[in-house]
Protein backbone atom coordinates (compact mmCIF):
# COMPACT_ATOMS: atom_id res chain seq x y z
CA UNK A 1 0.00 0.00 0.00
CA UNK A 2 1.30 3.46 -0.88
CA UNK A 3 2.45 5.74 1.90
CA UNK A 4 -0.25 7.94 3.29
CA UNK A 5 -0.38 11.60 2.39
CA UNK A 6 1.86 13.79 4.53
CA UNK A 7 0.46 15.63 7.54
CA UNK A 8 -2.01 18.33 6.44
CA UNK A 9 -0.58 21.72 5.50
CA UNK A 10 -0.71 24.08 8.47
CA UNK A 11 0.59 27.63 8.76
CA UNK A 12 -1.12 28.69 12.01
CA UNK A 13 -1.38 26.42 15.05
CA UNK A 14 -4.53 26.31 17.21
CA UNK A 15 -2.89 28.60 19.79
CA UNK A 16 -2.19 31.23 17.13
CA UNK A 17 1.52 30.58 16.66
CA UNK A 18 2.84 30.47 13.11
CA UNK A 19 4.34 27.31 11.68
CA UNK A 20 7.80 28.16 10.36
CA UNK A 21 9.65 26.42 7.57
CA UNK A 22 6.64 25.43 5.51
CA UNK A 23 7.10 25.54 1.76
CA UNK A 24 3.54 26.87 1.48
CA UNK A 25 4.33 30.01 3.49
CA UNK A 26 5.83 31.68 0.41
CA UNK A 27 2.46 31.44 -1.37
CA UNK A 28 0.93 33.80 1.20
CA UNK A 29 4.01 35.92 1.95
CA UNK A 30 2.08 38.97 0.72
CA UNK A 31 -0.73 38.48 3.23
CA UNK A 32 -0.24 41.11 5.92
CA UNK A 33 -2.20 42.44 8.86
CA UNK A 34 -4.88 44.10 6.75
CA UNK A 35 -5.70 40.90 4.87
CA UNK A 36 -5.66 38.79 8.01
CA UNK A 37 -8.04 41.21 9.70
CA UNK A 38 -10.25 41.10 6.63
CA UNK A 39 -10.44 37.31 6.71
CA UNK A 40 -11.17 37.37 10.43
CA UNK A 41 -13.97 39.88 9.90
CA UNK A 42 -15.52 37.75 7.16
CA UNK A 43 -15.42 34.66 9.35
CA UNK A 44 -17.07 36.42 12.28
CA UNK A 45 -19.78 37.88 10.04
CA UNK A 46 -20.48 34.51 8.44
CA UNK A 47 -20.77 32.86 11.83
CA UNK A 48 -23.20 35.53 13.00
CA UNK A 49 -25.37 35.20 9.87
CA UNK A 50 -25.35 31.44 10.33
CA UNK A 51 -26.59 31.80 13.92
CA UNK A 52 -29.31 34.24 12.83
CA UNK A 53 -30.50 31.90 10.10
CA UNK A 54 -30.67 29.02 12.58
CA UNK A 55 -32.74 31.19 14.93
CA UNK A 56 -35.07 32.14 12.08
CA UNK A 57 -35.61 28.48 11.27
CA UNK A 58 -36.44 27.72 14.89
CA UNK A 59 -38.95 30.57 14.77
CA UNK A 60 -40.66 29.13 11.70
CA UNK A 61 -39.45 31.83 9.31
CA UNK A 62 -37.12 29.53 7.34
CA UNK A 63 -38.05 26.02 6.32
CA UNK A 64 -34.64 24.44 6.85
CA UNK A 65 -31.07 25.64 7.33
CA UNK A 66 -27.70 23.94 6.86
CA UNK A 67 -25.29 25.39 9.45
CA UNK A 68 -21.63 25.93 8.60
CA UNK A 69 -20.47 26.43 12.20
CA UNK A 70 -16.83 25.37 12.44
CA UNK A 71 -16.14 25.48 8.72
CA UNK A 72 -15.63 29.23 8.31
CA UNK A 73 -11.88 29.06 7.68
CA UNK A 74 -12.24 26.48 4.92
CA UNK A 75 -14.78 28.65 3.14
CA UNK A 76 -13.44 32.14 3.73
CA UNK A 77 -9.82 31.10 3.22
CA UNK A 78 -10.63 29.54 -0.15
CA UNK A 79 -12.86 32.46 -1.17
CA UNK A 80 -9.95 34.85 -0.65
CA UNK A 81 -7.98 32.88 -3.26
CA UNK A 82 -10.59 33.49 -5.95
CA UNK A 83 -10.73 36.16 -8.64
CA UNK A 84 -13.98 37.85 -9.67
CA UNK A 85 -14.02 36.01 -13.02
CA UNK A 86 -13.61 32.56 -11.42
CA UNK A 87 -16.77 30.47 -11.18
CA UNK A 88 -17.85 28.44 -8.17
CA UNK A 89 -20.16 25.43 -7.96
CA UNK A 90 -21.27 24.76 -4.39
CA UNK A 91 -23.19 22.19 -2.42
CA UNK A 92 -25.56 23.50 0.28
CA UNK A 93 -23.36 24.54 3.22
CA UNK A 94 -21.13 27.16 1.61
CA UNK A 95 -22.55 30.25 3.30
CA UNK A 96 -19.06 31.68 3.71
CA UNK A 97 -18.59 31.61 -0.06
CA UNK A 98 -21.96 33.25 -0.62
CA UNK A 99 -21.00 36.09 1.69
CA UNK A 100 -17.50 36.57 0.27
CA UNK A 101 -18.75 36.47 -3.33
CA UNK A 102 -21.15 39.30 -2.55
CA UNK A 103 -24.58 37.65 -2.53
CA UNK A 104 -27.21 40.19 -1.47
CA UNK A 105 -28.25 39.38 2.11
CA UNK A 106 -31.87 40.17 1.26
CA UNK A 107 -31.84 37.60 -1.59
CA UNK A 108 -29.92 34.95 0.27
CA UNK A 109 -32.84 33.41 2.25
CA UNK A 110 -35.35 33.10 -0.60
CA UNK A 111 -34.78 29.42 -1.32
CA UNK A 112 -34.38 28.45 2.33
CA UNK A 113 -37.69 30.14 3.14
CA UNK A 114 -39.36 28.11 0.42
CA UNK A 115 -40.39 31.18 -1.54
CA UNK A 116 -38.35 30.48 -4.68
CA UNK A 117 -36.48 27.70 -6.45
CA UNK A 118 -33.26 29.73 -6.26
CA UNK A 119 -32.01 32.76 -4.38
CA UNK A 120 -29.71 34.73 -6.69
CA UNK A 121 -28.47 35.04 -10.26
CA UNK A 122 -25.29 32.90 -10.38
CA UNK A 123 -23.76 34.98 -13.18
CA UNK A 124 -23.88 38.17 -11.10
CA UNK A 125 -21.59 36.77 -8.40
CA UNK A 126 -19.87 33.80 -10.08
CA UNK A 127 -21.47 31.37 -7.63
CA UNK A 128 -24.20 28.80 -8.10
CA UNK A 129 -27.20 28.44 -5.86
CA UNK A 130 -27.09 25.61 -3.29
CA UNK A 131 -27.12 22.12 -4.85
CA UNK A 132 -28.96 19.57 -2.74
CA UNK A 133 -28.16 16.57 -4.97
CA UNK A 134 -24.92 15.36 -3.40
CA UNK A 135 -21.93 15.34 -5.77
CA UNK A 136 -23.71 16.63 -8.87
CA UNK A 137 -21.85 19.95 -8.81
CA UNK A 138 -18.58 18.18 -9.61
CA UNK A 139 -19.86 17.32 -13.07
CA UNK A 140 -21.28 20.80 -13.56
CA UNK A 141 -17.97 22.40 -12.63
CA UNK A 142 -16.03 20.11 -14.94
CA UNK A 143 -18.27 20.87 -17.90
CA UNK A 144 -18.08 24.58 -17.21
CA UNK A 145 -14.28 24.45 -16.97
CA UNK A 146 -13.99 22.61 -20.28
CA UNK A 147 -16.25 25.16 -21.95
CA UNK A 148 -14.35 28.07 -20.43
CA UNK A 149 -11.09 26.65 -21.77
CA UNK A 150 -12.62 26.34 -25.24
CA UNK A 151 -13.63 30.01 -25.00
CA UNK A 152 -10.07 30.97 -24.07
CA UNK A 153 -10.98 32.12 -20.56
CA UNK A 154 -8.06 31.90 -18.14
CA UNK A 155 -10.11 31.21 -15.04
CA UNK A 156 -10.35 28.68 -12.25
CA UNK A 157 -13.57 26.74 -11.74
CA UNK A 158 -14.29 25.44 -8.25
CA UNK A 159 -16.38 22.49 -7.10
CA UNK A 160 -17.16 22.44 -3.35
CA UNK A 161 -18.45 19.30 -1.67
CA UNK A 162 -18.30 17.38 1.57
CA UNK A 163 -16.63 14.13 2.50
CA UNK A 164 -19.85 12.21 1.85
CA UNK A 165 -19.87 13.31 -1.79
CA UNK A 166 -16.59 11.50 -2.42
CA UNK A 167 -18.57 8.25 -2.23
CA UNK A 168 -20.92 9.36 -5.01
CA UNK A 169 -20.53 8.19 -8.59
CA UNK A 170 -21.08 11.69 -9.97
CA UNK A 171 -17.91 12.95 -8.34
CA UNK A 172 -15.91 9.97 -9.59
CA UNK A 173 -17.09 10.70 -13.11
CA UNK A 174 -16.18 14.37 -12.69
CA UNK A 175 -12.66 13.51 -11.58
CA UNK A 176 -12.25 11.18 -14.55
CA UNK A 177 -13.47 13.75 -17.07
CA UNK A 178 -11.43 16.55 -15.52
CA UNK A 179 -8.25 14.49 -15.67
CA UNK A 180 -8.87 13.32 -19.23
CA UNK A 181 -9.67 16.78 -20.59
CA UNK A 182 -7.21 18.65 -18.37
CA UNK A 183 -10.06 20.78 -17.03
CA UNK A 184 -9.14 23.70 -14.80
CA UNK A 185 -11.18 22.56 -11.81
CA UNK A 186 -10.27 22.94 -8.16
CA UNK A 187 -12.08 20.08 -6.41
CA UNK A 188 -12.45 21.38 -2.87
CA UNK A 189 -13.56 18.81 -0.30
CA UNK A 190 -14.61 20.06 3.12
CA UNK A 191 -13.99 16.95 5.17
CA UNK A 192 -16.06 17.79 8.24
CA UNK A 193 -15.88 14.17 9.46
CA UNK A 194 -19.59 13.42 9.21
CA UNK A 195 -21.83 12.66 6.22
CA UNK A 196 -24.99 13.24 8.25
CA UNK A 197 -24.49 10.39 10.80
CA UNK A 198 -21.83 8.40 8.94
CA UNK A 199 -18.23 9.04 10.06
CA UNK A 200 -15.62 9.56 7.38
CA UNK A 201 -13.73 6.46 8.54
CA UNK A 202 -16.57 4.31 7.18
CA UNK A 203 -16.23 5.93 3.77
CA UNK A 204 -12.49 5.58 3.36
CA UNK A 205 -9.62 4.21 5.45
CA UNK A 206 -7.31 6.27 3.23
CA UNK A 207 -7.10 10.09 3.01
CA UNK A 208 -9.76 11.41 0.65
CA UNK A 209 -7.20 13.51 -1.24
CA UNK A 210 -5.49 10.25 -2.12
CA UNK A 211 -8.44 9.28 -4.27
CA UNK A 212 -7.47 12.00 -6.73
CA UNK A 213 -4.11 10.31 -7.30
CA UNK A 214 -5.81 7.40 -9.01
CA UNK A 215 -7.07 9.82 -11.66
CA UNK A 216 -3.69 11.48 -12.10
CA UNK A 217 -4.84 14.58 -10.23
CA UNK A 218 -2.57 16.10 -7.55
CA UNK A 219 -4.18 16.11 -4.12
CA UNK A 220 -3.29 17.90 -0.91
CA UNK A 221 -4.62 17.80 2.63
CA UNK A 222 -4.80 21.07 4.51
CA UNK A 223 -5.81 22.02 8.04
CA UNK A 224 -9.26 23.32 7.18
CA UNK A 225 -9.46 25.34 10.40
CA UNK A 226 -6.39 27.34 9.42
CA UNK A 227 -7.59 30.13 7.11
CA UNK A 228 -4.07 31.11 6.05
CA UNK A 229 -3.11 27.56 5.08
CA UNK A 230 -6.37 27.14 3.17
CA UNK A 231 -5.66 30.37 1.30
CA UNK A 232 -2.16 29.12 0.41
CA UNK A 233 -3.13 25.73 -1.02
CA UNK A 234 -6.20 27.13 -2.80
CA UNK A 235 -4.10 29.86 -4.41
CA UNK A 236 -1.71 27.22 -5.73
CA UNK A 237 -4.54 25.06 -7.08
CA UNK A 238 -6.29 28.04 -8.67
CA UNK A 239 -3.07 29.20 -10.32
CA UNK A 240 -2.60 25.72 -11.77
CA UNK A 241 -6.14 25.82 -13.18
CA UNK A 242 -5.79 29.29 -14.69
CA UNK A 243 -2.51 28.56 -16.44
CA UNK A 244 -3.90 25.43 -18.09
CA UNK A 245 -2.11 22.82 -15.97
CA UNK A 246 -5.29 20.94 -15.12
CA UNK A 247 -7.34 20.00 -12.07
CA UNK A 248 -6.34 19.77 -8.41
CA UNK A 249 -7.94 18.23 -5.32
CA UNK A 250 -7.91 19.98 -1.95
CA UNK A 251 -9.07 18.15 1.16
CA UNK A 252 -9.69 20.69 3.93
CA UNK A 253 -9.86 18.79 7.22
CA UNK A 254 -12.37 20.60 9.38
CA UNK A 255 -15.33 19.78 11.61
CA UNK A 256 -19.05 20.42 11.54
CA UNK A 257 -19.68 21.71 15.06
CA UNK A 258 -23.43 22.01 14.57
CA UNK A 259 -26.05 19.63 13.19
CA UNK A 260 -26.08 18.43 9.60
CA UNK A 261 -29.24 20.52 9.15
CA UNK A 262 -31.72 22.04 11.56
CA UNK A 263 -33.67 18.78 11.25
CA UNK A 264 -30.76 16.76 12.66
CA UNK A 265 -29.80 15.80 16.22
CA UNK A 266 -26.02 15.13 16.25
CA UNK A 267 -26.08 13.94 19.87
CA UNK A 268 -27.55 10.67 18.58
CA UNK A 269 -24.38 9.69 16.75
CA UNK A 270 -21.38 11.60 18.13
CA UNK A 271 -19.97 12.26 21.58
CA UNK A 272 -19.66 15.49 23.49
CA UNK A 273 -15.96 14.75 24.01
CA UNK A 274 -15.38 14.76 20.26
CA UNK A 275 -17.11 18.10 19.92
CA UNK A 276 -15.11 19.61 22.79
CA UNK A 277 -11.86 18.47 21.18
CA UNK A 278 -12.73 20.34 18.00
CA UNK A 279 -13.81 23.42 19.94
CA UNK A 280 -10.16 23.80 20.94
CA UNK A 281 -9.38 24.03 17.20
CA UNK A 282 -12.07 26.63 16.49
CA UNK A 283 -11.10 28.45 13.26
CA UNK A 284 -12.34 31.88 14.34
CA UNK A 285 -10.53 31.72 17.68
CA UNK A 286 -7.35 30.55 15.94
CA UNK A 287 -7.15 33.54 13.62
CA UNK A 288 -7.96 35.88 16.50
CA UNK A 289 -5.09 34.42 18.52
CA UNK A 290 -2.72 34.98 15.61
CA UNK A 291 -3.83 38.61 15.35
CA UNK A 292 -3.43 39.08 19.11
CA UNK A 293 0.05 37.53 19.10
CA UNK A 294 1.15 39.88 16.33
CA UNK A 295 -0.49 42.98 17.87
CA UNK A 296 -3.11 43.42 15.16
CA UNK A 297 -6.15 43.00 17.41
CA UNK A 298 -7.56 45.62 19.75
CA UNK A 299 -10.86 46.65 21.28
CA UNK A 300 -11.67 49.11 18.50
CA UNK A 301 -11.20 46.47 15.81
CA UNK A 302 -13.25 43.96 17.77
CA UNK A 303 -16.11 46.45 18.13
CA UNK A 304 -15.96 47.26 14.41
CA UNK A 305 -16.17 43.58 13.48
CA UNK A 306 -19.01 42.88 15.91
CA UNK A 307 -20.97 45.88 14.62
CA UNK A 308 -20.61 44.65 11.05
CA UNK A 309 -21.70 41.16 12.08
CA UNK A 310 -24.79 42.50 13.82
CA UNK A 311 -25.67 44.68 10.84
CA UNK A 312 -25.34 41.68 8.51
CA UNK A 313 -27.53 39.52 10.76
CA UNK A 314 -30.16 42.27 10.91
CA UNK A 315 -30.11 42.62 7.12
CA UNK A 316 -30.49 38.86 6.73
CA UNK A 317 -33.44 38.81 9.14
CA UNK A 318 -35.12 41.81 7.52
CA UNK A 319 -34.63 40.28 4.09
CA UNK A 320 -36.14 37.00 5.25
CA UNK A 321 -39.23 38.58 6.75
CA UNK A 322 -39.76 40.82 3.71
CA UNK A 323 -39.89 37.96 1.21
CA UNK A 324 -43.44 37.74 -0.16
CA UNK A 325 -45.22 34.44 -0.59
CA UNK A 326 -44.86 33.36 -4.22
CA UNK A 327 -47.78 33.21 -6.60
CA UNK A 328 -48.77 29.54 -7.02
CA UNK A 329 -48.38 29.57 -10.81
CA UNK A 330 -44.82 30.89 -10.52
CA UNK A 331 -43.90 27.25 -9.84
CA UNK A 332 -43.88 26.76 -13.61
CA UNK A 333 -41.55 29.66 -14.39
CA UNK A 334 -37.87 29.17 -15.32
CA UNK A 335 -38.22 25.39 -15.64
CA UNK A 336 -37.16 25.36 -19.30
CA UNK A 337 -35.50 28.05 -21.37
CA UNK A 338 -38.32 27.76 -23.92
CA UNK A 339 -41.99 26.94 -23.75
CA UNK A 340 -42.77 23.25 -23.39
CA UNK A 341 -46.15 21.63 -24.20
CA UNK A 342 -46.13 19.32 -21.17
CA UNK A 343 -45.39 22.23 -18.86
CA UNK A 344 -48.14 24.28 -20.52
CA UNK A 345 -50.59 21.46 -19.90
CA UNK A 346 -49.57 21.11 -16.26
CA UNK A 347 -49.82 24.87 -15.74
CA UNK A 348 -53.32 24.92 -17.20
CA UNK A 349 -54.42 21.97 -15.03
CA UNK A 350 -53.09 23.64 -11.90
CA UNK A 351 -54.76 26.94 -12.83
CA UNK A 352 -58.10 25.14 -13.17
CA UNK A 353 -57.57 23.52 -9.78
CA UNK A 354 -56.85 26.89 -8.18
CA UNK A 355 -60.00 28.39 -9.70
CA UNK A 356 -62.08 25.46 -8.46
CA UNK A 357 -60.56 25.78 -5.00
CA UNK A 358 -61.31 29.51 -4.85
CA UNK A 359 -64.90 29.02 -6.05
CA UNK A 360 -65.47 26.40 -3.35
CA UNK A 361 -64.26 28.62 -0.52
CA UNK A 362 -67.08 29.98 1.70
């Protein structure tokens, strides 16, 4: 059996100390105090929005929510490696990417509230709407990357997915196509250790990044709770994609500290001791400790960040509550790019049902 992949790339330890001597440090040598503070701010804001959305679901204002608590560094760190013209295909937990790519907070909740089939225009922000079908986005990203290359676009295309998706056939097909056609895809796996209630050890006894090797795709494991390390490895993978050197696979080892969704009870399948262990590796606290060690954190900055987080949460809540109930017949809009006879027939049948229902009301 081949040797296992080396210890995950880490540039900042859980206590905030830098890791010296890493070859990956040069990739982020330009990242100074201002950028580190910016990443910290984004992570705090994302965590606050996430908490607000969870509260809104508990209050019956959102149908379901998929928390990203604990995965902020993996998402924000990778988002900071992207260019505006890059395109990102997500799963359903990438709220940090949505925030960093500039999704309007008032539009963000539309799908989660059940008021629309999507929340935003993907082409405005270079980010797809959440994909609930596990692993499908890998194929979408690969096709997009191949098309972009044919058009002469020097961009990176990203596919974000969880550890559970690596057991799906769609993702295997995507890796095969990407390798064969040298597609500029960054396959970004957020290994949060749990595919709902199934631990990652049951999916693979071997590092997930090692699966890419079988396709001829370079893979790397990174400490997914270290925003700086995530930025470094994602920059390298994105550069490889943009210059036409083909796909890469990044496995960000992180942890889902909340439930799989707001319909889940994680206490039924994992221990409190495991959760407490990962709390000591909290990604937000880690970056704060780095800033404190290097004298880039003070009370004024903390207040500024907290104010921005509260404003974002308030905007998310206001946007959620302002979303109108959709017209019933809007269900048939944007299904096909052109009119379709079957859809026309179904629309007419539903319209007749609605009229009958209204006529029967007292």
